[in-house]
C-alpha cells in the first residue's frame, strides 16, 4: 500500500520509493526503504501530511506520498 | 603579520549555525527556529590567537550537497570552487544532537570532498531532556574527525571549538565513504578521464543539474562529454549513494549513541495535536493575527502621540531660539518635521518585529506553513509563501528574500510578484494619518471605525496578493515541479536575547535606512519650496498686498496669504501644478501630488513630505495632523482631506508600487528587469484606476 493509506497515529515501514518521482532531498531526509514512518497529523483533506520518518519530523504533500510504498507493522 | 584562515559553517537548516556564528564573531545575525532563516552568505571575524584570525562564513542550511533550492546552492557553489576567495580552509559542520543521524549525511559528504572538517554537535543542553548520551571518542574515530560538543544557549563548548579550529592542520582529511562503491565501472572510467580530480567532486558536478542545475562549471567543461547515463539512471545511483551513506551512519551511531526513550520527554505531540488541528489550528492562527493587529493599532498609539507632539514642539523651539535665517528655516521647516515623520513609527515597527520574531523563534511558523499549504496551492502559491506574506507586513525586502526556500520556481516567482501587495510598515504612516483625518470616531460592535478601516486595508492587501497570485498562476506558462517538503522543528521557548536583538536591529535598520532617504528628500523639498524663479516668487509680498488691498486683512492673515502665494510660485509649486491635471480627478491637490511623487522612492516619505511642505512659511506650533486637517480644497472648497479623497488616497497607497528598494531586490532575486518593471507598471496603473474610481463614486 502507499503512504496515503496510513491513518493518523499509525506506524509503518517504508518498502520502496520511486526515485523518479521522489526528489532526492526527501530521501536524504531519511525517507528510505527500511526506515519507519509515522503519520503524526494531517491537514484538512489529508493534505499535506505531517510525518515522523526515522526520527525526522517533516510535512509533505499527498501527491508525493503516493510514490512511497509502505508495509504496515500493525499486528 | 597575523594569518587569516577561512572557516565555513555548514549544516542542515535550523541546527544553530547562525547561533554558533554569533558566538564566535560577537555579531548579531538573525536567529530563528524555522528552517531557512539564513538565505545568503554572512561573514565575520574571530580572533583565535595572537597571530591567527578566522574569517567565519555563515551559510544557508542544506540537507546535502545536492542542492534543490537557491539557498542550498550557495553552499555547493562555494565548496566546488577552489578558487573562490572564501573557499574554506576548514569546514565546521554544525549538527543538532536530536537529529544526529540525518545531520551526519551532509557531514560524510563534506568529508568525501577531503576538506578538513570539524563536527560540532550543538544543542547539547537538550541531551538530558531527550535521554541521549554519546560516546564522543568512538564517534571521532569512526568519523575521522574532531568533535566539539556545544550549546550556544548555555554558552558551552565554544572555546573548545576555537581550539579545534586553531589546530585545523592536524585534522584528518580521509573520506568516510569510498565514492566508487556507488558504481564501480562508471567511476573507473571517470578516474581514467580525469586522473587529477577527486572522484566524489566529479560525481557532484555531474549530478547537480539532475536536481537543481546551476553549478558554474569552470574547470569541468569537458564533463559534458561524460554524460553516458540518463538522468533517471543517475537518480537511481544517487539513491544508492544515500542508502550507502545511511548504512555507514547507522553502524556508527549504533555504538556511538544511546537514546533512553524512558527519560525522553516531548511536548511536540501534545502541542501539535492542538496547534495543527483541523479546526483549532486555524482558529488559533486567526486569533494570533488579530492580536498582532490590535497591538500595532492600539497599544502603540500612546507613544506615537507623544512622539508627534514632541517633534512639533522641537521644531517650534528651534525656530524660537535660533536666529532667523536660512539655516534655521532649513532645520525647523525641513529636517525636523521630515525626521518626525519617521521616528513616529518606531513603536509600530517594533511591535511588528516582536511578534514575527516570537512566531519564528517558537517554531510555530512551520505549523502555519503546514496548515496553509493546501489553501495557498489553490492560488498558485506554496505553504511556504505564508512566511513572506506575513513578514511582508513588516517589510517586503526581507520577505522577498525569505522566498528562497520555496522549491518550485513558479510558486516562488508568484510569491515574489505578489508580496509587495501586503501592507508593509511603510504604508502604515500614510494609512494612520489619513484614517485619523477622514474616518469618523465612533464605534461599531466595540471596535472603533478607525481600527476597522485599518483592518480592512490589511485584508485588502492580502486579498489582492492572493487574487493576483491566482491570475498569475493562470497566465504564467512556466513548467516547474511542484514539490514541497518542510521540516517541523521542535517547539522552543523563544530566547529573550534573540527576540530583543531582532527587534532592535530591524527597527534600527528601518529608521536609519528610511531616515537617510527622508533627510535627503526633505532638504531637497525644503529648498524647492523656499525658492522660486521669476517675478511672481520674488515680489510675492508686493503682489499679494496689492491684490488684497481692498479687503481688511489682519497682519496675520496677510502673512498667511503671502506664504501660500510664495509656495505656489516656488519651484515645487510650479512642478506640482504641472502634474496637477493628472491627479485632480483623484481628488488631490498639487501638494499631495508632490508627496506622491517623492514617495515613489519610499512610501513613508509621504507624511514627511507633507509635513515639510506645510510647515514652510507657517510659524505656529502645529502637529502634522492639524496642519493637514486645515487644508482646503482649492476648487471644490471644503476640507482637502475628506472621505472621498481620503479613501482614494488609501487605496492608491494600498496598490501602488512605490519602493525602489523592493524593485531592486526583485531584480536581484529574479535575475531580470522584466519582473520588477512589470510590477511597477501594473501595480501603479491599477492603483491609479482604483483611486480614480473611488473618488468619482464617493465625491
Ligand atoms: N536548546 C538550544 N537551542 C539552540 C541552541 N543553539 C541554537 N538554538 C536554537 O535553534 C534555532 C535555530 O538557530 P539558528 O542559529 O537560527 O540556526 P541556523 O542553523 O542558522 O538556521 P538556518 O539559517 O535557518 O539554516 C533557534 O531557535 C535557536 O535559538 C542550543 O545550543 N540549544
Ligand atoms: Mg542561520
Short mmCIF file of C-alpha atoms in Angstrom, two decimals, chain A:
data_model
loop_
_atom_site.label_atom_id
_atom_site.label_comp_id
_atom_site.label_asym_id
_atom_site.label_seq_id
_atom_site.Cartn_x
_atom_site.Cartn_y
_atom_site.Cartn_z
CA UNK A 1 0.00 0.00 0.00
CA UNK A 2 1.07 3.61 -0.34
CA UNK A 3 1.77 6.11 2.38
CA UNK A 4 -1.51 7.89 1.65
CA UNK A 5 -3.40 4.97 3.21
CA UNK A 6 -1.76 5.35 6.58
CA UNK A 7 -4.07 6.51 9.37
CA UNK A 8 -3.23 9.17 11.91
CA UNK A 9 -1.05 7.77 14.66
CA UNK A 10 -0.20 4.61 12.70
CA UNK A 11 3.31 3.42 12.05
CA UNK A 12 4.71 1.52 9.08
CA UNK A 13 7.94 0.54 7.39
CA UNK A 14 8.92 2.12 4.08
CA UNK A 15 9.26 -0.55 1.42
CA UNK A 16 10.09 1.32 -1.72
CA UNK A 17 10.29 4.86 -3.01
CA UNK A 18 10.05 5.68 -6.68
CA UNK A 19 13.29 7.53 -7.28
CA UNK A 20 11.97 9.14 -10.45
CA UNK A 21 9.08 10.83 -8.73
CA UNK A 22 10.55 11.49 -5.32
CA UNK A 23 13.07 14.28 -5.06
CA UNK A 24 16.43 13.29 -3.71
CA UNK A 25 16.03 15.75 -0.87
CA UNK A 26 13.30 13.65 0.68
CA UNK A 27 15.44 10.53 0.51
CA UNK A 28 18.24 12.41 2.16
CA UNK A 29 15.94 13.43 4.96
CA UNK A 30 15.56 9.77 5.78
CA UNK A 31 12.72 8.61 3.54
CA UNK A 32 14.45 5.38 2.51
CA UNK A 33 13.41 1.73 2.31
CA UNK A 34 13.70 0.07 5.70
CA UNK A 35 13.05 3.17 7.79
CA UNK A 36 9.91 3.59 9.85
CA UNK A 37 7.29 6.24 9.20
CA UNK A 38 4.51 7.51 11.44
CA UNK A 39 1.65 9.78 10.45
CA UNK A 40 1.58 12.46 13.12
CA UNK A 41 -1.12 14.76 11.80
CA UNK A 42 -2.96 15.64 8.61
CA UNK A 43 -4.26 18.99 7.43
CA UNK A 44 -7.83 19.23 6.04
CA UNK A 45 -8.34 16.90 3.05
CA UNK A 46 -5.40 14.92 4.41
CA UNK A 47 -3.02 17.21 2.61
CA UNK A 48 -0.24 17.95 3.46
CA UNK A 49 0.77 15.09 5.74
CA UNK A 50 2.88 15.62 8.83
CA UNK A 51 5.21 12.65 9.25
CA UNK A 52 7.81 11.30 11.55
CA UNK A 53 10.27 9.47 9.36
CA UNK A 54 13.08 7.78 11.18
CA UNK A 55 13.05 10.49 13.84
CA UNK A 56 12.81 13.40 11.38
CA UNK A 57 9.61 15.40 11.59
CA UNK A 58 8.50 16.77 8.25
CA UNK A 59 5.46 17.58 6.16
CA UNK A 60 4.96 16.57 2.52
CA UNK A 61 2.13 16.86 0.04
CA UNK A 62 -0.20 14.00 -0.67
CA UNK A 63 0.84 13.70 -4.30
CA UNK A 64 4.37 12.95 -3.12
CA UNK A 65 3.13 10.43 -0.57
CA UNK A 66 1.59 8.48 -3.46
CA UNK A 67 5.01 7.40 -4.59
CA UNK A 68 6.08 5.97 -1.26
CA UNK A 69 5.22 2.33 -0.70
CA UNK A 70 4.85 1.07 2.83
CA UNK A 71 4.18 -2.10 4.74
CA UNK A 72 2.03 -1.88 7.82
CA UNK A 73 3.59 -3.07 11.04
CA UNK A 74 0.33 -3.33 12.99
CA UNK A 75 -0.35 -6.73 14.38
#
